[in-house]
CSV table of C-alpha atoms in Angstrom, one decimal:
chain,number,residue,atom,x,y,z
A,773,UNK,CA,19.9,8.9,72.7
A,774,UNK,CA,18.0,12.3,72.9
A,775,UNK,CA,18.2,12.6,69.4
A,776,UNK,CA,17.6,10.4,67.5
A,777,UNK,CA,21.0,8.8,67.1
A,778,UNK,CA,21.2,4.8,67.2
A,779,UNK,CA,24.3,3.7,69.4
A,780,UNK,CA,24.3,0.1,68.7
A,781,UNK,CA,21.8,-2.1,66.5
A,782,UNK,CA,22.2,-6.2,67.6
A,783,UNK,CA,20.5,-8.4,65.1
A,784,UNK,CA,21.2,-11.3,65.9
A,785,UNK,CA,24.3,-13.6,67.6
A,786,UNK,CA,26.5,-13.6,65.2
A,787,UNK,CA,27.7,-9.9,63.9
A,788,UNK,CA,29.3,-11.4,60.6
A,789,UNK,CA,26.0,-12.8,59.3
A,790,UNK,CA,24.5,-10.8,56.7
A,791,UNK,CA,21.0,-12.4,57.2
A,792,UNK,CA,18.1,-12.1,59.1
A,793,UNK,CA,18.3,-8.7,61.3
A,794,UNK,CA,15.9,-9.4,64.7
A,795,UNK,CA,16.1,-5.6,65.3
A,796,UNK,CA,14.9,-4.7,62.0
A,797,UNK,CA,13.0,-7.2,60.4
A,798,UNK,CA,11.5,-9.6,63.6
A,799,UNK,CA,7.9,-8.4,64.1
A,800,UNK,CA,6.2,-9.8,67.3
A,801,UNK,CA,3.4,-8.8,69.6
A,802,UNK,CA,4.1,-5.8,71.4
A,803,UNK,CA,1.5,-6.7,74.1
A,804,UNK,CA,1.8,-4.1,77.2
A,805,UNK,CA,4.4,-1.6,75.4
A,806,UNK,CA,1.1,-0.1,74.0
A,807,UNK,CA,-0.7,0.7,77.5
A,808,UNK,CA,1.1,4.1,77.8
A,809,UNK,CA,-0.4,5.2,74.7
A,810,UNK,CA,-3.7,3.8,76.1
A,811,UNK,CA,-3.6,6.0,79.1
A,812,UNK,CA,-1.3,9.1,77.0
A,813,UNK,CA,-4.7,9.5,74.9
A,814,UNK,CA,-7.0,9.3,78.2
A,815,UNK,CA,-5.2,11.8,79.5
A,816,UNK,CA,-5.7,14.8,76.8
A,817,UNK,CA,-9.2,14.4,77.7
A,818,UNK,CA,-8.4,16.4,80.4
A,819,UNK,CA,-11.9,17.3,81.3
A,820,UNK,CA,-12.7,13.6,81.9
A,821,UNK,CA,-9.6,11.9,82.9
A,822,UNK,CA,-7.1,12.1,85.5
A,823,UNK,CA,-4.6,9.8,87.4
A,824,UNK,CA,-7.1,9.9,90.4
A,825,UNK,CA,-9.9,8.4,87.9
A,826,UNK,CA,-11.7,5.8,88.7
A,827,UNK,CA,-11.7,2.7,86.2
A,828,UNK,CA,-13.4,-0.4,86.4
A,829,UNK,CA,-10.9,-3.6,86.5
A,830,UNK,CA,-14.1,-6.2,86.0
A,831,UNK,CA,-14.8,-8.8,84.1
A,832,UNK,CA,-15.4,-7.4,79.9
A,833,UNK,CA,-16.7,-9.1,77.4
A,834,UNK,CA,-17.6,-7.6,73.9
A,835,UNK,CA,-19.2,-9.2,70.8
A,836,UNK,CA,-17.0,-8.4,67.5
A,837,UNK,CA,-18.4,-7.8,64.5
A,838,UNK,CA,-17.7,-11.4,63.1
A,839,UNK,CA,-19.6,-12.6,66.2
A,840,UNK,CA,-17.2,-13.8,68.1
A,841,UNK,CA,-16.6,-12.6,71.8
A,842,UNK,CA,-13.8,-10.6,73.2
A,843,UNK,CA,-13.3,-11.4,77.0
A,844,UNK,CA,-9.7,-9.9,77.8
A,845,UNK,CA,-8.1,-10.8,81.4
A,846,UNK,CA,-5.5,-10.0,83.6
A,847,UNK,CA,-2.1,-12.0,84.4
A,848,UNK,CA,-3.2,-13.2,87.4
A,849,UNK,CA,-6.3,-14.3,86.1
A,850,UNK,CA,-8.1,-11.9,88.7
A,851,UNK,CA,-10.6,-9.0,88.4
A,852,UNK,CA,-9.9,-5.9,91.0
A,853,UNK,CA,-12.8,-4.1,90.7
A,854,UNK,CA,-12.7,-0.1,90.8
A,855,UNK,CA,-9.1,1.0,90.4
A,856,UNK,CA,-7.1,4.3,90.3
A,857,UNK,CA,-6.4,5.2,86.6
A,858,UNK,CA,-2.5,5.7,88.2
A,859,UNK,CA,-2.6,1.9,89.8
A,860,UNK,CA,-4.1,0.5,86.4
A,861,UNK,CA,-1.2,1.5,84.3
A,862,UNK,CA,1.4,0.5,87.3
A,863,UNK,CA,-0.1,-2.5,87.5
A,864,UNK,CA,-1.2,-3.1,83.9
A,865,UNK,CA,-4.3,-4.3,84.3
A,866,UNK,CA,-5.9,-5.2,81.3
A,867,UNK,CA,-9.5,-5.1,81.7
A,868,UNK,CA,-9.3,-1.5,83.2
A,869,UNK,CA,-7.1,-0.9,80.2
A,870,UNK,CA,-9.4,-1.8,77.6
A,871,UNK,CA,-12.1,-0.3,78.8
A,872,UNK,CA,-10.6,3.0,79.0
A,873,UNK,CA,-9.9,2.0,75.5
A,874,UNK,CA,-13.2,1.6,74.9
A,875,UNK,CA,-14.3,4.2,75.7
A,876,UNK,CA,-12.1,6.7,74.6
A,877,UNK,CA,-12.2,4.7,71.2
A,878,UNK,CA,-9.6,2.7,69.4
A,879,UNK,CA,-9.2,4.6,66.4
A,880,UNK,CA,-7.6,7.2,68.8
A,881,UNK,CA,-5.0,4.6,69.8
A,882,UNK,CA,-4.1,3.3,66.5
A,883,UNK,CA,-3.9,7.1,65.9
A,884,UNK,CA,-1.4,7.9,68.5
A,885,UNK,CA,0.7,5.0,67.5
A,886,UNK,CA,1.5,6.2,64.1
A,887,UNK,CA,1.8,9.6,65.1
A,888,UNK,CA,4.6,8.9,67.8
A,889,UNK,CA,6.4,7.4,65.0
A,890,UNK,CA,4.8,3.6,65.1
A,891,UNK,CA,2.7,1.5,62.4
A,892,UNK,CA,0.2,3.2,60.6
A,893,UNK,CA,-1.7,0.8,58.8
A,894,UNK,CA,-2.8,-1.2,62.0
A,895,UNK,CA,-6.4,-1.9,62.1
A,896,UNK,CA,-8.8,-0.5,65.0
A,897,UNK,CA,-9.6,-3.8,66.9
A,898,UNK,CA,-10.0,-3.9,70.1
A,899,UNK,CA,-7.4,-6.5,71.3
A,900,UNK,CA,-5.0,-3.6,69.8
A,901,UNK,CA,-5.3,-2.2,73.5
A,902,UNK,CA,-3.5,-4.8,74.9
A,903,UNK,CA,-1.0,-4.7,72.1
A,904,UNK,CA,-2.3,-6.8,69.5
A,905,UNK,CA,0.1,-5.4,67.0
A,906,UNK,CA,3.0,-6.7,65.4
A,907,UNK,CA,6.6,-3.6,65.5
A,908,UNK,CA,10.1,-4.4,65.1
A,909,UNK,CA,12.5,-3.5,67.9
A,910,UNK,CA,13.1,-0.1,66.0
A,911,UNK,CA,9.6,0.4,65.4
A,912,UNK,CA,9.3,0.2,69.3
A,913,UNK,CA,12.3,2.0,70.5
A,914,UNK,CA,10.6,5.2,67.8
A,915,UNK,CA,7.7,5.1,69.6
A,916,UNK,CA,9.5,5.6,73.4
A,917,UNK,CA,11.8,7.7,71.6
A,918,UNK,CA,9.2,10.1,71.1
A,919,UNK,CA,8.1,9.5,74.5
A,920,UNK,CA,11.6,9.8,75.9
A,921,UNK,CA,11.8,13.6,74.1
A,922,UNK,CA,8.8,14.9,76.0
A,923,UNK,CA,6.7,14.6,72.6
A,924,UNK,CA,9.4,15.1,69.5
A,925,UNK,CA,9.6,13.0,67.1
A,926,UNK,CA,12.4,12.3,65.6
A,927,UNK,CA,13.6,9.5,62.9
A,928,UNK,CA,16.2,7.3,64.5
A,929,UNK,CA,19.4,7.3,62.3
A,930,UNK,CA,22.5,5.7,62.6
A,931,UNK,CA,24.2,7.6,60.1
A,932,UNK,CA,24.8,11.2,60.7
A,933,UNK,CA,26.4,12.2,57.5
A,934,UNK,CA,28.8,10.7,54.9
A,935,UNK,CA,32.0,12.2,54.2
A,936,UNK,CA,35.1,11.1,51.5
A,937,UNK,CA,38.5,10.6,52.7
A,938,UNK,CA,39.8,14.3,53.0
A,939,UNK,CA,37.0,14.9,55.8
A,940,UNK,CA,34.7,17.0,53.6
A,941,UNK,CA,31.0,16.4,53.8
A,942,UNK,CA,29.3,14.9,50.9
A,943,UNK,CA,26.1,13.9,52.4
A,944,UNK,CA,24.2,15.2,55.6
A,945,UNK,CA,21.2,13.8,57.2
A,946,UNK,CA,19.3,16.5,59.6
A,947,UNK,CA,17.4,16.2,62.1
A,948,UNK,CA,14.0,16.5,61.7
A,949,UNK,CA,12.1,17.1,64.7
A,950,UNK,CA,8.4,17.6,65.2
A,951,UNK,CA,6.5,18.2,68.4
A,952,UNK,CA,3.6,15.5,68.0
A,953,UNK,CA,2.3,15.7,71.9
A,954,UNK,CA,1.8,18.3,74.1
A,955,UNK,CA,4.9,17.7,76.7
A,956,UNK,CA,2.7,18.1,79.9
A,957,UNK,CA,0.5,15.2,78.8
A,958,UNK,CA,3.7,13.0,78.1
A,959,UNK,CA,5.6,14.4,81.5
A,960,UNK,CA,2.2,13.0,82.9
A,961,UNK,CA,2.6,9.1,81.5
A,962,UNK,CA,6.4,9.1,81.8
């Protein structure tokens, strides 16, 4: 919801089972859900990027500090050469996307995550660009919440405020809202 306000949290199958919460506790991969953010932080570089920017969707391969190689590639297993910025993202290619990565630098995605409301002690790697980082559900849906709001970031809630049985108010949670990206660069990803 626009602000903030969980409707409905599933955990798991059975509602009566006071264990393991999938929304809340299941970290996984978040792969893709991170190329937005990717191309978001392109995009405030207004002076060098635009939609009609050129990227190249070839063949990468980078040697990581440990020595080891880092030679991303798409789904279909096929390079595409030079490719709108716009049809990168559409199509989520991954090469194009982590060389824009690149070169805009990592640090600035890892940056962007947290400050949209995601993980902030993830680690500048590169395979981060392709969504080498482990969120929760919520952790997700915060990040696209702030997304969703043009740039606002709010904390999700489910509780609104607690109150006894006469209907007076004993506890109230506000809402605290921060604008954390410029609108017209979010109204351009969304």
């Amino acid at each position: 919801v626009g602000n903030g306000e969980v409707l409905a949290l599933v955990g798991g199958r059975d509602p009566r089972f006071p264990g393991f919460n999938r929304a809340l506790n299941a970290r996984r991969p978040i792969g893709s859900l991170i190329k937005p953010l990717v191309f978001l932080e392109a995009l405030k570089l207004e002076q060098q990027y635009t939609w009609a920017s050129l990227l190249d969707d070839g063949p990468l391969s980078i040697t990581l500090d440990d020595g080891s190689e880092w030679a991303p590639t798409n789904y279909d297993r096929q390079s595409h050469g030079p490719v709108l910025m716009e049809d990168a993202l559409v199509h989520s290619y991954n090469q194009a996307t982590a060389r824009l990565g690149l070169e805009i630098g990592v640090p600035r995605v890892t940056q962007a995550l947290a400050q949209l409301g995601g993980r902030s002690d993830v680690r500048a790697y590169p395979s981060v660009l392709l969504g080498a980082v482990d969120m929760t559900p919520l952790e997700v849906a915060r990040v696209y919440q702030s997304l969703a709001t043009e740039g606002y970031r709010m904390p999700l809630r489910a509780i609104r405020a607690v109150m006894d049985q006469q209907g007076h108010t004993l506890q109230q949670y506000e809402l605290d809202v921060r604008q954390v990206v410029d609108p017209r660069h979010v109204f351009m990803v969304t």
